[in-house]
Tab-separated table of C-alpha atoms and ligand atoms in Angstrom:
chain	number	residue	atom	x	y	z
A	201	MET	CA	129.269	105.052	118.849
A	202	GLU	CA	128.916	103.393	122.209
A	203	LYS	CA	126.080	100.909	122.537
A	204	GLY	CA	123.407	102.119	124.927
A	205	ILE	CA	123.731	105.860	124.182
A	206	THR	CA	120.354	107.550	123.756
A	207	LEU	CA	118.852	108.197	120.346
A	208	THR	CA	118.721	111.942	121.130
A	209	ARG	CA	122.484	111.958	121.767
A	210	PHE	CA	123.159	109.913	118.613
A	211	ILE	CA	121.147	112.336	116.552
A	212	ILE	CA	122.874	115.366	118.080
A	213	GLU	CA	126.312	113.777	117.329
A	214	GLN	CA	125.227	113.010	113.699
A	215	HIS	CA	124.017	116.582	113.284
A	216	ARG	CA	127.338	117.878	114.581
A	217	ARG	CA	129.313	115.810	112.068
A	218	ASN	CA	126.927	116.769	109.224
A	219	PRO	CA	125.204	120.085	109.763
A	220	ASP	CA	123.222	119.492	106.599
A	221	LEU	CA	121.002	117.121	108.560
A	222	GLU	CA	118.739	120.022	109.620
A	223	PHE	CA	115.727	117.741	110.138
A	224	THR	CA	117.239	115.940	113.085
A	225	GLU	CA	114.922	117.738	115.547
A	226	LEU	CA	112.026	116.438	113.504
A	227	LEU	CA	113.375	112.971	113.807
A	228	ALA	CA	113.514	113.447	117.627
A	229	GLU	CA	109.863	114.490	117.619
A	230	LEU	CA	108.917	111.421	115.624
A	231	THR	CA	110.436	109.258	118.302
A	232	VAL	CA	108.065	110.886	120.792
A	233	ALA	CA	105.223	109.834	118.475
A	234	GLY	CA	106.683	106.324	118.379
A	235	LYS	CA	106.631	106.145	122.215
A	236	ILE	CA	103.096	107.275	122.469
A	237	ILE	CA	101.901	104.797	119.816
A	238	ALA	CA	103.948	102.048	121.487
A	239	ARG	CA	102.100	102.780	124.750
A	240	GLU	CA	98.767	102.413	123.095
A	241	VAL	CA	99.860	99.163	121.302
A	242	ASN	CA	101.002	97.724	124.572
A	243	LYS	CA	97.670	98.194	126.161
A	244	ALA	CA	96.360	95.609	123.590
A	245	GLY	CA	92.858	94.447	124.279
A	246	LEU	CA	92.302	96.678	127.185
A	247	ALA	CA	92.381	99.940	125.302
A	248	VAL	CA	89.651	101.934	123.735
A	249	THR	CA	92.009	102.421	120.761
A	250	MET	CA	91.483	98.807	119.672
A	251	GLY	CA	88.952	97.658	117.047
A	252	LEU	CA	87.407	99.160	114.012
A	253	THR	CA	86.190	102.710	113.561
A	254	GLY	CA	83.423	101.591	111.128
A	255	ARG	CA	84.959	103.675	108.386
A	256	THR	CA	87.011	102.694	105.315
A	257	ASN	CA	90.102	104.676	104.145
A	258	VAL	CA	91.099	105.898	100.702
A	259	HIS	CA	92.157	102.336	99.746
A	260	GLY	CA	88.745	100.844	100.649
A	261	GLU	CA	90.247	99.181	103.712
A	262	GLU	CA	88.591	99.085	107.182
A	263	VAL	CA	90.154	101.789	109.395
A	264	GLN	CA	91.226	100.606	112.883
A	265	LYS	CA	91.009	103.012	115.764
A	266	LEU	CA	94.723	102.680	116.265
A	267	ASP	CA	95.299	103.775	112.590
A	268	GLU	CA	93.464	106.995	113.406
A	269	PHE	CA	95.126	107.465	116.752
A	270	ALA	CA	98.673	106.948	115.336
A	271	ASN	CA	97.932	109.263	112.397
A	272	ALA	CA	96.743	112.002	114.717
A	273	THR	CA	99.664	111.481	117.103
A	274	ILE	CA	102.293	111.863	114.361
A	275	ILE	CA	100.652	115.063	113.087
A	276	LYS	CA	100.377	116.486	116.629
A	277	THR	CA	103.965	115.683	117.584
A	278	THR	CA	105.502	117.146	114.361
A	279	ASP	CA	103.351	119.909	112.890
A	280	HIS	CA	104.659	122.655	115.207
A	281	THR	CA	108.389	122.010	114.826
A	282	GLY	CA	108.843	124.581	112.083
A	283	HIS	CA	110.617	121.992	109.856
A	284	LEU	CA	107.653	120.807	107.829
A	285	ALA	CA	105.777	122.303	104.899
A	286	GLY	CA	103.307	119.413	104.666
A	287	MET	CA	102.629	115.758	105.324
A	288	ALA	CA	101.026	112.777	103.641
A	289	SER	CA	99.931	109.408	105.067
A	290	GLU	CA	98.196	106.209	104.184
A	291	GLU	CA	95.256	107.336	106.262
A	292	MET	CA	94.720	110.734	104.588
A	293	GLU	CA	93.405	111.104	101.007
A	294	ASP	CA	95.000	114.412	100.432
A	295	ILE	CA	98.109	116.304	101.551
A	296	TYR	CA	97.995	117.623	105.120
A	297	HIS	CA	98.944	121.298	105.235
A	298	ILE	CA	100.612	122.756	108.302
A	299	PRO	CA	98.114	125.047	110.024
A	300	ASP	CA	98.876	128.789	109.625
A	301	LYS	CA	99.510	129.154	113.387
A	302	HIS	CA	102.680	127.162	113.034
A	303	PRO	CA	105.861	128.179	111.193
A	304	ARG	CA	106.644	126.171	108.050
A	305	GLY	CA	109.965	124.616	107.011
A	306	ASP	CA	111.843	123.039	104.172
A	307	TYR	CA	110.801	119.365	104.619
A	308	ILE	CA	107.905	117.140	104.044
A	309	LEU	CA	107.021	114.016	105.929
A	310	VAL	CA	105.226	110.885	104.558
A	311	PHE	CA	104.197	107.989	106.693
A	312	ASP	CA	102.181	104.882	107.198
A	313	PRO	CA	101.010	105.341	110.813
A	314	VAL	CA	100.260	101.666	111.486
A	315	ASP	CA	101.459	99.126	109.009
A	316	GLY	CA	100.027	95.674	109.337
A	317	SER	CA	96.740	96.967	110.808
A	318	SER	CA	95.086	93.616	110.325
A	319	ASN	CA	97.412	92.245	113.022
A	320	ILE	CA	96.561	94.825	115.725
A	321	ASP	CA	93.861	92.855	117.486
A	322	VAL	CA	95.900	89.604	117.573
A	323	ASN	CA	99.052	90.751	119.319
A	324	VAL	CA	101.216	90.354	116.284
A	325	ASN	CA	104.018	92.870	115.471
A	326	ILE	CA	103.015	96.058	113.615
A	327	GLY	CA	104.949	99.148	112.733
A	328	THR	CA	105.081	102.786	111.707
A	329	ILE	CA	106.979	103.669	108.522
A	330	PHE	CA	108.239	107.218	107.741
A	331	SER	CA	110.276	109.225	105.320
A	332	ILE	CA	111.450	112.762	104.953
A	333	TYR	CA	112.229	114.692	101.783
A	334	ARG	CA	113.423	118.319	101.308
A	335	ARG	CA	110.591	120.145	99.638
A	336	LYS	CA	110.977	121.466	96.031
A	337	SER	CA	108.309	124.185	95.849
A	338	SER	CA	108.737	127.513	97.576
A	339	GLY	CA	105.230	128.754	98.223
A	340	SER	CA	103.780	128.948	101.770
A	341	HIS	CA	102.394	125.355	101.619
A	342	ALA	CA	103.758	122.152	100.136
A	343	ILE	CA	102.206	121.015	96.832
A	344	LEU	CA	101.608	117.586	95.404
A	345	GLU	CA	104.866	117.689	93.398
A	346	ASP	CA	106.793	117.906	96.636
A	347	PHE	CA	105.458	114.369	97.371
A	348	LEU	CA	105.716	112.782	93.942
A	349	ARG	CA	109.507	112.226	94.162
A	350	PRO	CA	111.807	109.347	93.327
A	351	GLY	CA	112.890	107.585	96.574
A	352	ARG	CA	116.583	108.453	95.801
A	353	GLU	CA	115.713	111.979	96.967
A	354	GLN	CA	114.825	110.910	100.525
A	355	VAL	CA	116.944	112.558	103.256
A	356	CYS	CA	115.800	110.205	105.995
A	357	ALA	CA	113.667	107.046	106.261
A	358	GLY	CA	112.829	104.736	109.081
A	359	TYR	CA	110.356	102.632	110.888
A	360	ILE	CA	109.291	101.865	114.440
A	361	ILE	CA	108.427	98.255	115.082
A	362	TYR	CA	106.127	97.409	118.045
A	363	GLY	CA	107.158	93.882	118.916
A	364	SER	CA	108.553	91.977	121.853
A	365	SER	CA	110.316	95.310	122.342
A	366	THR	CA	109.850	98.548	120.506
A	367	MET	CA	112.589	99.416	118.132
A	368	LEU	CA	113.362	102.311	115.882
A	369	VAL	CA	115.517	101.748	112.797
A	370	TYR	CA	116.517	104.709	110.563
A	371	THR	CA	118.903	105.947	107.975
A	372	SER	CA	119.772	109.414	106.886
A	373	GLY	CA	122.129	108.175	104.220
A	374	GLN	CA	124.958	107.332	106.614
A	375	GLY	CA	124.253	103.684	107.410
A	376	VAL	CA	121.339	102.119	109.159
A	377	HIS	CA	121.093	102.282	112.916
A	378	GLY	CA	118.738	100.503	115.338
A	379	PHE	CA	117.517	101.692	118.768
A	380	THR	CA	115.557	99.780	121.382
A	381	LEU	CA	113.110	101.472	123.668
A	382	ASP	CA	113.967	100.946	127.343
A	383	PRO	CA	110.584	101.244	128.864
A	384	THR	CA	111.963	101.832	132.374
A	385	ILE	CA	113.467	105.177	131.313
A	386	GLY	CA	111.325	105.842	128.245
A	387	GLU	CA	114.367	106.295	125.975
A	388	PHE	CA	115.409	104.705	122.706
A	389	LEU	CA	118.989	103.366	123.250
A	390	LEU	CA	121.454	102.472	120.482
A	391	SER	CA	121.382	98.648	119.996
A	392	GLN	CA	122.694	98.192	116.498
A	393	GLU	CA	124.971	100.655	114.701
A	394	ASN	CA	125.575	100.173	110.895
A	395	ILE	CA	123.283	97.278	110.323
A	396	THR	CA	124.168	95.243	107.209
A	397	ILE	CA	121.886	92.668	105.658
A	398	PRO	CA	123.476	89.268	104.675
A	399	ARG	CA	124.065	89.184	100.928
A	400	ARG	CA	122.336	85.807	100.457
A	401	SER	CA	119.756	84.118	102.679
A	402	ARG	CA	117.717	80.926	103.058
A	403	TYR	CA	114.416	82.676	103.855
A	404	TYR	CA	111.523	84.062	101.865
A	405	SER	CA	108.409	86.020	102.792
A	406	ALA	CA	105.429	86.135	100.473
A	407	ASN	CA	101.646	85.594	100.567
A	408	GLU	CA	101.656	82.320	98.629
A	409	GLY	CA	97.877	82.328	98.659
A	410	ASN	CA	98.236	84.603	95.643
A	411	TYR	CA	100.294	82.013	93.683
A	412	PRO	CA	97.624	81.062	91.231
A	413	ARG	CA	97.331	84.723	90.213
A	414	TRP	CA	101.013	85.378	89.753
A	415	ALA	CA	102.716	85.597	86.372
A	416	PRO	CA	104.483	82.338	85.342
A	417	GLU	CA	107.880	83.912	85.910
A	418	VAL	CA	107.058	84.720	89.483
A	419	GLN	CA	105.689	81.193	89.976
A	420	GLN	CA	108.875	79.826	88.557
A	421	TYR	CA	110.955	81.819	91.081
A	422	MET	CA	108.797	80.571	93.871
A	423	ASP	CA	109.248	76.955	92.611
A	424	TYR	CA	113.014	77.506	92.533
A	425	LEU	CA	112.977	78.563	96.192
A	426	LYS	CA	111.510	75.270	97.089
A	427	GLU	CA	114.208	73.230	95.382
A	428	GLU	CA	116.780	71.593	97.566
A	429	ASP	CA	119.909	73.645	97.958
A	430	LYS	CA	123.057	71.650	97.092
A	431	ALA	CA	125.071	73.044	100.037
A	432	SER	CA	122.434	72.832	102.808
A	433	GLY	CA	120.269	69.964	101.407
A	434	ARG	CA	117.214	72.126	102.158
A	435	PRO	CA	114.927	74.449	100.298
A	436	TYR	CA	114.386	78.038	101.393
A	437	SER	CA	112.255	78.425	104.503
A	438	ALA	CA	109.044	80.463	104.455
A	439	ARG	CA	108.511	83.173	107.077
A	440	TYR	CA	105.468	85.386	106.494
A	441	ILE	CA	103.952	87.521	109.249
A	442	GLY	CA	101.766	89.686	107.068
A	443	SER	CA	103.163	92.882	108.588
A	444	LEU	CA	105.561	94.400	106.133
A	445	VAL	CA	107.683	96.134	108.777
A	446	ALA	CA	107.991	92.890	110.828
A	447	ASP	CA	108.847	90.757	107.788
A	448	PHE	CA	111.270	93.353	106.597
A	449	HIS	CA	112.923	93.794	109.996
A	450	ARG	CA	113.541	90.099	110.381
A	451	ASN	CA	114.993	89.846	106.902
A	452	LEU	CA	117.204	92.955	107.516
A	453	LEU	CA	118.848	91.333	110.481
A	454	LYS	CA	118.835	87.710	109.525
A	455	GLY	CA	118.851	87.864	105.761
A	456	GLY	CA	115.872	87.073	103.551
A	457	ILE	CA	113.730	88.174	100.637
A	458	PHE	CA	110.281	89.700	100.781
A	459	LEU	CA	108.014	89.651	97.778
A	460	TYR	CA	104.654	91.254	97.105
A	461	PRO	CA	104.521	91.050	93.319
A	462	GLY	CA	101.703	92.229	91.097
A	463	ASP	CA	99.146	89.573	90.050
A	464	ALA	CA	96.341	89.054	87.628
A	465	LYS	CA	93.860	90.925	89.851
A	466	ALA	CA	96.189	93.592	91.105
A	467	PRO	CA	98.996	94.190	88.527
A	468	GLN	CA	100.756	96.718	90.843
A	469	GLY	CA	100.503	94.478	93.906
A	470	LYS	CA	99.261	95.819	97.229
A	471	LEU	CA	101.957	97.919	98.815
A	472	ARG	CA	102.230	101.685	98.417
A	473	LEU	CA	105.243	103.273	96.774
A	474	ILE	CA	105.732	106.555	98.638
A	475	TYR	CA	105.287	105.586	102.293
A	476	GLU	CA	105.874	101.832	102.343
A	477	ALA	CA	108.163	100.650	99.499
A	478	SER	CA	110.453	103.701	99.054
A	479	PRO	CA	111.454	104.205	102.819
A	480	LEU	CA	112.265	100.455	103.177
A	481	ALA	CA	114.143	100.544	99.882
A	482	PHE	CA	116.324	103.440	101.133
A	483	ILE	CA	117.035	101.483	104.358
A	484	VAL	CA	117.784	98.233	102.578
A	485	GLU	CA	120.200	99.844	100.085
A	486	GLN	CA	121.954	101.560	102.891
A	487	ALA	CA	122.338	98.171	104.597
A	488	GLY	CA	123.818	96.692	101.392
A	489	GLY	CA	120.575	95.020	100.175
A	490	ARG	CA	118.399	95.591	97.153
A	491	ALA	CA	114.795	96.663	96.419
A	492	SER	CA	113.148	96.275	93.045
A	493	THR	CA	109.883	95.989	91.169
A	494	GLY	CA	111.468	93.011	89.429
A	495	TRP	CA	112.487	95.172	86.564
A	496	GLN	CA	113.676	98.471	88.147
A	497	PRO	CA	115.122	99.689	91.504
A	498	ILE	CA	112.263	101.047	93.644
A	499	LEU	CA	114.247	104.158	94.397
A	500	ASP	CA	114.393	105.152	90.685
A	501	LEU	CA	110.636	105.211	90.254
A	502	GLN	CA	108.953	108.481	89.661
A	503	PRO	CA	105.532	108.362	91.482
A	504	GLU	CA	102.543	109.684	89.630
A	505	LYS	CA	100.026	109.478	92.447
A	506	LEU	CA	100.217	109.928	96.205
A	507	HIS	CA	98.739	106.521	97.003
A	508	GLN	CA	100.257	104.645	94.079
A	509	ARG	CA	100.916	100.834	94.586
A	510	VAL	CA	104.028	99.040	93.428
A	511	PRO	CA	105.272	95.398	93.106
A	512	LEU	CA	107.946	95.058	95.773
A	513	ILE	CA	110.899	92.626	95.949
A	514	ILE	CA	113.198	93.605	98.764
A	515	GLY	CA	115.888	92.089	100.907
A	516	SER	CA	119.278	90.317	100.523
A	517	ALA	CA	121.020	91.609	97.442
A	518	GLU	CA	121.889	88.284	95.784
A	519	ASP	CA	118.349	86.902	96.384
A	520	VAL	CA	116.699	89.934	94.878
A	521	GLU	CA	119.037	89.718	91.859
A	522	THR	CA	118.083	86.087	91.361
A	523	ALA	CA	114.313	87.042	91.557
A	524	GLU	CA	114.941	89.842	88.944
A	525	ARG	CA	116.629	87.312	86.654
A	526	PHE	CA	113.607	84.997	86.767
A	527	ILE	CA	111.128	87.874	86.353
A	528	THR	CA	112.877	89.535	83.415
A	529	SER	CA	113.770	86.316	81.551
B	616	AHM	P1	98.280	98.046	105.729
B	616	AHM	O1	99.201	99.181	105.595
B	616	AHM	O2	96.912	98.464	105.464
B	616	AHM	O3	98.462	97.338	107.003
B	616	AHM	O4	98.571	96.917	104.546
B	616	AHM	C1	99.890	96.555	104.254
B	616	AHM	C2	100.131	95.154	104.798
B	616	AHM	C3	101.627	94.936	104.879
B	616	AHM	O5	102.077	95.162	106.191
B	616	AHM	C4	101.816	93.462	104.582
B	616	AHM	O6	102.983	93.126	104.019
B	616	AHM	C5	100.664	93.210	103.611
B	616	AHM	O7	99.690	94.235	103.822
B	616	AHM	C6	99.989	91.850	103.815
B	616	AHM	O8	99.058	91.686	102.804
B	616	AHM	P2	98.342	90.307	102.662
B	616	AHM	O9	97.383	90.127	103.825
B	616	AHM	O10	97.674	90.381	101.270
B	616	AHM	O11	99.409	89.195	102.625
B	617	MG	MG1	100.916	99.763	105.410
């Protein structure tokens, strides 16, 4: 489609071509949440939404005011649409049930309202990650089993990145498309249709401070990345922001591999399966890349808990394959 058309029009056209995409209105509401969160992020140090709340979340992490604001904003902009039977997020211990005053629908929404929270106060890119599944249960409210689903069953996944510009990237299983917020008209406009990730890259993103705790196979892979490449005469270059969405977004466009493996202290790593790893895995596969625990595709995992963590290796297909070879050898 023509570059510069609005996200709303793009979504309507997609829906026309594939009437099965009944959740497109929900996606449109999510973009409203994205704009409201972007507005708060852009106020940076001036806003009352900056800083800590003084509470810790279900993961024992300090909750930023923006985490809470973004969580509440996403709920508020989507709970009345009639498409949802329930929601779950990084900031809520349990499932959020749609209030009885609103109609309920066939989908569930999972999200990480602000990913990379530790970067909020220092003007570094952060993001919102989301994913939509069709519910399985048929009662009046969604149940836990509706959320514990392999990532392959996602019908839509995306993220909004708050950076030098605000961008929304999503897939509904028909390619990956990127939209940039034009702040002068308040609309997301198509900037990249059918994004594909380079098959091989020269970049890696990992928190190498954890190197001493990694398994020897992971350490060997990391050592390999630092060997001089015969063709370029250079090792891989490190690029680590510490905001998953930002690291992922750069790798998606330029090529690269992101790793957050398990280690001696945290065998399942840090990142959450349902609302961090799986949505990005759906996007990367749609873009021709790969996402893995090292042993298994992320999208094949059957979650056992809502807030389950998972080792994540994601990015350019050939780089992820090489990492898998090291890890499983
Ligand atoms: P968050 O969702 O609480 O912000 O935590 C997830 C973040 C990711 O964005 C990022 O990849 C990772 O944590 C960074 O962790 P570390 O500081 O250990 O490198
Ligand atoms: Mg997160």
